[in-house]
mmCIF file of C-alpha atoms in Angstrom:
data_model
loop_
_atom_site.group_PDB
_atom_site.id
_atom_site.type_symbol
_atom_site.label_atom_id
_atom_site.label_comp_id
_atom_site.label_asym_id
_atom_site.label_seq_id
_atom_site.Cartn_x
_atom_site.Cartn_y
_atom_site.Cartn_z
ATOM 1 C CA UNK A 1 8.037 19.633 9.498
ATOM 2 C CA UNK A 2 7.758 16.805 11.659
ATOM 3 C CA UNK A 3 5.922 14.461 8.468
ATOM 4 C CA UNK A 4 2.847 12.463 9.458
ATOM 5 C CA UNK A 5 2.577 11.630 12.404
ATOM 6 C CA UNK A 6 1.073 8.112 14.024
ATOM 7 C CA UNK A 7 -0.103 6.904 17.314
ATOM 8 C CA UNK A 8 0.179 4.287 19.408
ATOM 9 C CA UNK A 9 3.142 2.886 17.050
ATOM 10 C CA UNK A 10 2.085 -0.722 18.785
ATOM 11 C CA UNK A 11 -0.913 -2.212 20.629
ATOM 12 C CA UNK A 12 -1.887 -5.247 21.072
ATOM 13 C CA UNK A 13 -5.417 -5.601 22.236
ATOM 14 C CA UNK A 14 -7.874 -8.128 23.604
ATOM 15 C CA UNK A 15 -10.576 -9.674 20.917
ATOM 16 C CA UNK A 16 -13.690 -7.175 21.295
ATOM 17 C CA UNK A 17 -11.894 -4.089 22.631
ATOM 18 C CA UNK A 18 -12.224 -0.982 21.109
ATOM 19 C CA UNK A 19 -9.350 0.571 19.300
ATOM 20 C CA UNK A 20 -8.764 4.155 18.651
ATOM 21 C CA UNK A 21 -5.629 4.935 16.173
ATOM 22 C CA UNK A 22 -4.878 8.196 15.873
ATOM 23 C CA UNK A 23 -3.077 10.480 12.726
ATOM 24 C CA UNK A 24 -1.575 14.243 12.771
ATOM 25 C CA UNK A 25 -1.090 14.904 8.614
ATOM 26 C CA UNK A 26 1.846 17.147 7.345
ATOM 27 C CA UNK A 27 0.493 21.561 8.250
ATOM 28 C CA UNK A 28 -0.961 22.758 5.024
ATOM 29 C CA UNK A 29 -2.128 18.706 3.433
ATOM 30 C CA UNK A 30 -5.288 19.386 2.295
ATOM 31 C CA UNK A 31 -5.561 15.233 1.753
ATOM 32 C CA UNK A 32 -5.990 12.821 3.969
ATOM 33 C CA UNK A 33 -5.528 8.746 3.547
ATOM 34 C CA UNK A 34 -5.967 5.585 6.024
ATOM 35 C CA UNK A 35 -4.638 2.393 4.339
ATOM 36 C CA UNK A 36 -3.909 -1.046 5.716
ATOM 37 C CA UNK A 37 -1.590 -3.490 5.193
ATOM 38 C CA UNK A 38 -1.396 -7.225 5.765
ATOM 39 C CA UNK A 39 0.987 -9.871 4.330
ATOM 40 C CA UNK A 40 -2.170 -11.227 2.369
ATOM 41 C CA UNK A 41 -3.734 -8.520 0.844
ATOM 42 C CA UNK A 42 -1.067 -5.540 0.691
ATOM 43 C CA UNK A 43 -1.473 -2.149 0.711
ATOM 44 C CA UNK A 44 -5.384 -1.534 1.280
ATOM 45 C CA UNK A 45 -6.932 2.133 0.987
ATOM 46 C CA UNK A 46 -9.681 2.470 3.999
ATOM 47 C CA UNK A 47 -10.895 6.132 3.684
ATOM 48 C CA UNK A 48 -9.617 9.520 2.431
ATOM 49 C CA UNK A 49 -10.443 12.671 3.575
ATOM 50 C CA UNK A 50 -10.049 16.540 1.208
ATOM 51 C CA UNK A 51 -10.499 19.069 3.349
ATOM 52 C CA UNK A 52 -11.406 17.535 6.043
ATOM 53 C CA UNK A 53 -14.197 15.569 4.514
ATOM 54 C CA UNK A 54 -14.420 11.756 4.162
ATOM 55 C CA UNK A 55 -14.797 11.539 0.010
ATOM 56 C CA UNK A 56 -14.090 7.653 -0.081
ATOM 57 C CA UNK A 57 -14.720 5.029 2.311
ATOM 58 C CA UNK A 58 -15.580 2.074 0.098
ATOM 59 C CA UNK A 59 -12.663 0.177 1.238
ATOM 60 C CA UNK A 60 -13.678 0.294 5.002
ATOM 61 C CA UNK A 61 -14.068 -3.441 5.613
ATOM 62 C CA UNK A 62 -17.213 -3.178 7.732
ATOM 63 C CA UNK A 63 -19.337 -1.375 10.226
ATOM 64 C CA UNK A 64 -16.761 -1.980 13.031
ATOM 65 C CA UNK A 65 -14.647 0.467 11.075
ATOM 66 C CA UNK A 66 -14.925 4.398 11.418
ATOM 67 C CA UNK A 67 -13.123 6.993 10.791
ATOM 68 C CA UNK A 68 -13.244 10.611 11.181
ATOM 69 C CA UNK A 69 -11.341 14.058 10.763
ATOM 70 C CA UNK A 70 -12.922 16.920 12.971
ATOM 71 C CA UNK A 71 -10.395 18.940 11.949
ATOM 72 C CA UNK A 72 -6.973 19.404 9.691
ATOM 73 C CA UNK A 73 -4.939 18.309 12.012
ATOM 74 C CA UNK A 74 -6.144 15.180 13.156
ATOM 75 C CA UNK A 75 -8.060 11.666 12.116
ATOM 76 C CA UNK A 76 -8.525 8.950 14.001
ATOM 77 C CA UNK A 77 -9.674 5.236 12.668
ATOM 78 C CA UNK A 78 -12.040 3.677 15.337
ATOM 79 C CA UNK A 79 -12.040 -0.385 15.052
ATOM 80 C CA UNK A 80 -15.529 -1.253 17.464
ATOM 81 C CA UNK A 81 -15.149 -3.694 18.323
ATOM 82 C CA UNK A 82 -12.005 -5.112 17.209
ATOM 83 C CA UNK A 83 -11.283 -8.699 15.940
ATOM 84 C CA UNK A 84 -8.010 -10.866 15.344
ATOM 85 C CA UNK A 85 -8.770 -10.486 11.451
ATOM 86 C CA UNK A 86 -7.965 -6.272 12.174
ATOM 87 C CA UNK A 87 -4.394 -7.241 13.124
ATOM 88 C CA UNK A 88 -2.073 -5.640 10.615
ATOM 89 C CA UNK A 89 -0.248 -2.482 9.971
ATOM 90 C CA UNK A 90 -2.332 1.361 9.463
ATOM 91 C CA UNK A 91 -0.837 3.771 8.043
ATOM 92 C CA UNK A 92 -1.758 7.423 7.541
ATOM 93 C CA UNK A 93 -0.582 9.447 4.772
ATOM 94 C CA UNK A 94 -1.080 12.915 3.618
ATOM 95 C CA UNK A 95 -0.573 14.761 0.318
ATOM 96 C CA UNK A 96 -0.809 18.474 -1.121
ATOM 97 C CA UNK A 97 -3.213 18.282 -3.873
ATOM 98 C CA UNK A 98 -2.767 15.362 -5.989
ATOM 99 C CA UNK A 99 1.249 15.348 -5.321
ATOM 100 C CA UNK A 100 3.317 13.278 -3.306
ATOM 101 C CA UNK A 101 2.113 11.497 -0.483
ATOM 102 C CA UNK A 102 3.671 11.047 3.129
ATOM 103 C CA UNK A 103 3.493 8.211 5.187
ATOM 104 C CA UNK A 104 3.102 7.548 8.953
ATOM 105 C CA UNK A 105 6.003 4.982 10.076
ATOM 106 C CA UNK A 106 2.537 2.982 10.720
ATOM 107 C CA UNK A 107 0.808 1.858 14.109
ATOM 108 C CA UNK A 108 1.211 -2.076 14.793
ATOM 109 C CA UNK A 109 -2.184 -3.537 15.790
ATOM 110 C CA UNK A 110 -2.411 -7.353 16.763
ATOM 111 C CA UNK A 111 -5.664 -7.886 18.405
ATOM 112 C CA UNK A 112 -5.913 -11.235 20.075
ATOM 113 C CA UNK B 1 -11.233 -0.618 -11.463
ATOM 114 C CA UNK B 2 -7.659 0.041 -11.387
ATOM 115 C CA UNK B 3 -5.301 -2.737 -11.159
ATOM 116 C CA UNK B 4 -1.470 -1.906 -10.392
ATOM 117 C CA UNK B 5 1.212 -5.544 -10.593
ATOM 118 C CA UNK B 6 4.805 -5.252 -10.239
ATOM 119 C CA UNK B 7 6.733 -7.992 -11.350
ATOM 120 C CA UNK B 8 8.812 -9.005 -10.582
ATOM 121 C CA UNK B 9 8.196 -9.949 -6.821
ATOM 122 C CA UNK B 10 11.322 -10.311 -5.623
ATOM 123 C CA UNK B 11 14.954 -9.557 -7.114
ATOM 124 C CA UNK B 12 18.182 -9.958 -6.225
ATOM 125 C CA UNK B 13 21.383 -8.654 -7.675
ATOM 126 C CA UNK B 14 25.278 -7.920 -7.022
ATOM 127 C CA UNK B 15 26.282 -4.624 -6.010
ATOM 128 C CA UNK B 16 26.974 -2.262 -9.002
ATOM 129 C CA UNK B 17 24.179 -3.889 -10.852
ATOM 130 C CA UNK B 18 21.997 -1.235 -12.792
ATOM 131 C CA UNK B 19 18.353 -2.682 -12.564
ATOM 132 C CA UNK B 20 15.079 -2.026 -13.570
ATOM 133 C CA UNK B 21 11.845 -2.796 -11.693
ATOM 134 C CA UNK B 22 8.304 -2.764 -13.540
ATOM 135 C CA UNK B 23 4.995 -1.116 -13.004
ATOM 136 C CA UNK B 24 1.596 -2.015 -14.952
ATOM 137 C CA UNK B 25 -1.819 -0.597 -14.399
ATOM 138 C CA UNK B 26 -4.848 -1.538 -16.068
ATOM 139 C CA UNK B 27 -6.421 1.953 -16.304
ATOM 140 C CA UNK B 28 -4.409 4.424 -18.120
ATOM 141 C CA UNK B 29 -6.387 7.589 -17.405
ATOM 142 C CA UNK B 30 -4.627 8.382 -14.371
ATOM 143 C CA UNK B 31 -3.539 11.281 -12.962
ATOM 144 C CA UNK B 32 0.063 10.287 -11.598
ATOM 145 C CA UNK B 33 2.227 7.627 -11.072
ATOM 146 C CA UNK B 34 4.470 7.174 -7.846
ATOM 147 C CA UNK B 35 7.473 5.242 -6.751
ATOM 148 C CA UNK B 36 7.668 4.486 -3.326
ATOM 149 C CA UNK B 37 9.792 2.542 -1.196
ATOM 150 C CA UNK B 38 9.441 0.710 1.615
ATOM 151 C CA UNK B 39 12.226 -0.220 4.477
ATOM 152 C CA UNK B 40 10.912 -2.906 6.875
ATOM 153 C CA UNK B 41 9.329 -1.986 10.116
ATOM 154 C CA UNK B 42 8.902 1.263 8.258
ATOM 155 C CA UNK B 43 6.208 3.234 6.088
ATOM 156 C CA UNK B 44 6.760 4.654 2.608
ATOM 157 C CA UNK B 45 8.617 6.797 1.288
ATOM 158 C CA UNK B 46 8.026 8.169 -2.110
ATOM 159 C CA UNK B 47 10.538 8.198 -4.500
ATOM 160 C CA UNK B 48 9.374 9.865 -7.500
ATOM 161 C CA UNK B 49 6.253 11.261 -9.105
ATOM 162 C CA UNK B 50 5.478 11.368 -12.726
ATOM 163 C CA UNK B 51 2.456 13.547 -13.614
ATOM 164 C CA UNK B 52 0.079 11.918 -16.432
ATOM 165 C CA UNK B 53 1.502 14.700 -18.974
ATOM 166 C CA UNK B 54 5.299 13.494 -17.991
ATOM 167 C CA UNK B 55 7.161 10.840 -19.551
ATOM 168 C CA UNK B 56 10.090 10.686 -16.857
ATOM 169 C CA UNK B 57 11.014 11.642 -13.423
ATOM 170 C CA UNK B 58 15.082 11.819 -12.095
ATOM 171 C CA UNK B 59 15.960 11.863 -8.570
ATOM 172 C CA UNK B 60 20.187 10.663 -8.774
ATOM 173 C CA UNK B 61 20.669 7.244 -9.865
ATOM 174 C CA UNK B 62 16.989 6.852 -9.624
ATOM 175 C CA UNK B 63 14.480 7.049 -13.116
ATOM 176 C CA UNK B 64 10.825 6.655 -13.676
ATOM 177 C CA UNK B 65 9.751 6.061 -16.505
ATOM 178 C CA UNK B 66 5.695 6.413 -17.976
ATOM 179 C CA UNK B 67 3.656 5.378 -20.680
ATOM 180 C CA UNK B 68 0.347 5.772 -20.420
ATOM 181 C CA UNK B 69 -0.735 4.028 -23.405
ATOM 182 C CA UNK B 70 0.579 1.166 -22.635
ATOM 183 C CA UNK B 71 -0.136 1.155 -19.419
ATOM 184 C CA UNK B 72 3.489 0.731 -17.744
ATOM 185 C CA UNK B 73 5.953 2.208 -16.078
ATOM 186 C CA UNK B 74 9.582 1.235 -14.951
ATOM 187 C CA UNK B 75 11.746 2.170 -12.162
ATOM 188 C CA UNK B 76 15.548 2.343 -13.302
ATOM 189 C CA UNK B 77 18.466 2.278 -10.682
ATOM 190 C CA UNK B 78 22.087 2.646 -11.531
ATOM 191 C CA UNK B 79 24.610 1.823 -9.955
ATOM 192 C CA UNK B 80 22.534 -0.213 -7.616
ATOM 193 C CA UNK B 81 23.957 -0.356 -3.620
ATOM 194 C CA UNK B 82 23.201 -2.758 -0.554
ATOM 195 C CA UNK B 83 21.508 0.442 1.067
ATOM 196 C CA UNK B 84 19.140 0.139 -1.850
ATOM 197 C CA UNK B 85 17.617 -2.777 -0.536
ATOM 198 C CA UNK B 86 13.642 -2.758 0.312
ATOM 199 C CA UNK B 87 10.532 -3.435 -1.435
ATOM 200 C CA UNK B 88 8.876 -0.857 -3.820
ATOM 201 C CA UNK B 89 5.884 -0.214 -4.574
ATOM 202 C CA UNK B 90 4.294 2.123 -7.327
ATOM 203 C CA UNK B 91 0.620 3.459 -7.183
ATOM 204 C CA UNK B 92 -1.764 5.302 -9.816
ATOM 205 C CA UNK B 93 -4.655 7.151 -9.206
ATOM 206 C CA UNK B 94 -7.304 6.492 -11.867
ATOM 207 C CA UNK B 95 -9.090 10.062 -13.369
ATOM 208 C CA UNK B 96 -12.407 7.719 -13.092
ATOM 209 C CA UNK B 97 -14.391 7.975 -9.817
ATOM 210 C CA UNK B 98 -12.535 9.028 -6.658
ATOM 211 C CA UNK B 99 -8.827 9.884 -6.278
ATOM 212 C CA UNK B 100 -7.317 6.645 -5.362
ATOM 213 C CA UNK B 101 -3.938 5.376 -4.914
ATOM 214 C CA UNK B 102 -4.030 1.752 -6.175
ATOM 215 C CA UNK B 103 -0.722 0.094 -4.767
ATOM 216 C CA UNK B 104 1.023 -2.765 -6.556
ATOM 217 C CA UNK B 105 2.422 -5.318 -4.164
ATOM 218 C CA UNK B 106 5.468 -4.379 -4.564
ATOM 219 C CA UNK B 107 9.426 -5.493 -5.791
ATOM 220 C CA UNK B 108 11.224 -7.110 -2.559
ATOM 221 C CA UNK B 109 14.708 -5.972 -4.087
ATOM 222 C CA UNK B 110 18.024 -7.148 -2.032
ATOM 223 C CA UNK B 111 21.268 -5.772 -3.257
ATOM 224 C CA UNK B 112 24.355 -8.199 -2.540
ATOM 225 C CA UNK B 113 27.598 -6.530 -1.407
#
């Protein structure tokens, strides 16, 4: 398999722009997870998704931030509209059950 | 709510060195612990995985440790090499509420050649 998949790997955007990041999990991960990471604050955990359906999304920052997973194949995180605060590293990851988790290699936002 | 600190922060040591990095969390109901490491520029990769009914994990020189009680766990690596260098990070989900990796911040470990 191919692992977790991420895209774009880098974009910089313009303050206000919307921002669309996009995540193909491992065939067969029935679990689904969006985390962030900045220098200040770590590893953050946005969302996850089981089967599909969001379960957790009380570390979502805001109303600018949404995610989704139409089906089990893909997610995207939606940043609308996007501020220089969102710059920082998302990463997808995807598990089998409750075992180990894959990571994305990350996509690189810096919105300025 | 879970809390996960590694300490310590940042390590170095001279090739050969057998070392051990450390893992608390505040809520011992969980339902794993993981080992990951992380290569800069890059995401995580995970290591090991200790299930809550486990007390150790091997992958070659590498060794996770548990205890649940009191809430720790410790990475061991022998033999230690310059391509071991990166940060790690372990993470516990709680059995409480939702299932949640909690990340520490990590040990930034550089081996010396």
């Amino acid at each position: 398999d191919a692992g977790v998949i991420q895209s774009p790997r880098h974009e910089v955007t313009e303050m206000g722009q919307e921002v669309t990041l996009r995540c193909k999990p491992i065939s067969g991960h029935d679990y689904l997870f969006w985390y962030r990471q900045t220098m200040m604050r770590g590893l953050e955990l946005l969302i996850y998704f089981n089967n599909n359906v969001p379960i957790d999304d009380s570390g979502m920052p805001e109303d600018r931030f949404s995610a989704k997973m139409p089906n089990a194949s893909f997610s995207t995180l939606k940043i609308q509209p996007s501020e220089p605060r969102d710059s920082a590293v998302y990463f997808c990851a995807s598990s089998l059950g409750r075992g180990f988790v894959y990571f994305g290699e990350g996509s690189w936002l810096t919105v300025v | 709510k879970q809390e996960v600190t590694q300490i310590p922060a940042a390590l170095s040591v001279p090739e050969g060195e057998n070392l051990v990095l450390n893992c608390s969390f505040t809520d011992s109901a969980i339902y794993n612990l993981q080992w990951f490491r992380q290569d800069p520029g890059k995401g995580l990769t995970s290591l090991l995985l200790i299930q809550s009914s486990q007390r150790e994990q091997t992958s070659g020189r590498l060794n996770a440790s548990l205890d649940k009680s009191s809430g720790r766990s410790t990475l061991y690596i022998a033999a230690s090499q310059p391509g071991d260098s990166a940060t790690y990070l372990c993470a516990a989900p709680p059995t409480s509420g939702t299932y949640k990796y909690i990340f520490g911040t990590g040990t930034r470990l550089k081996v010396l050649a």
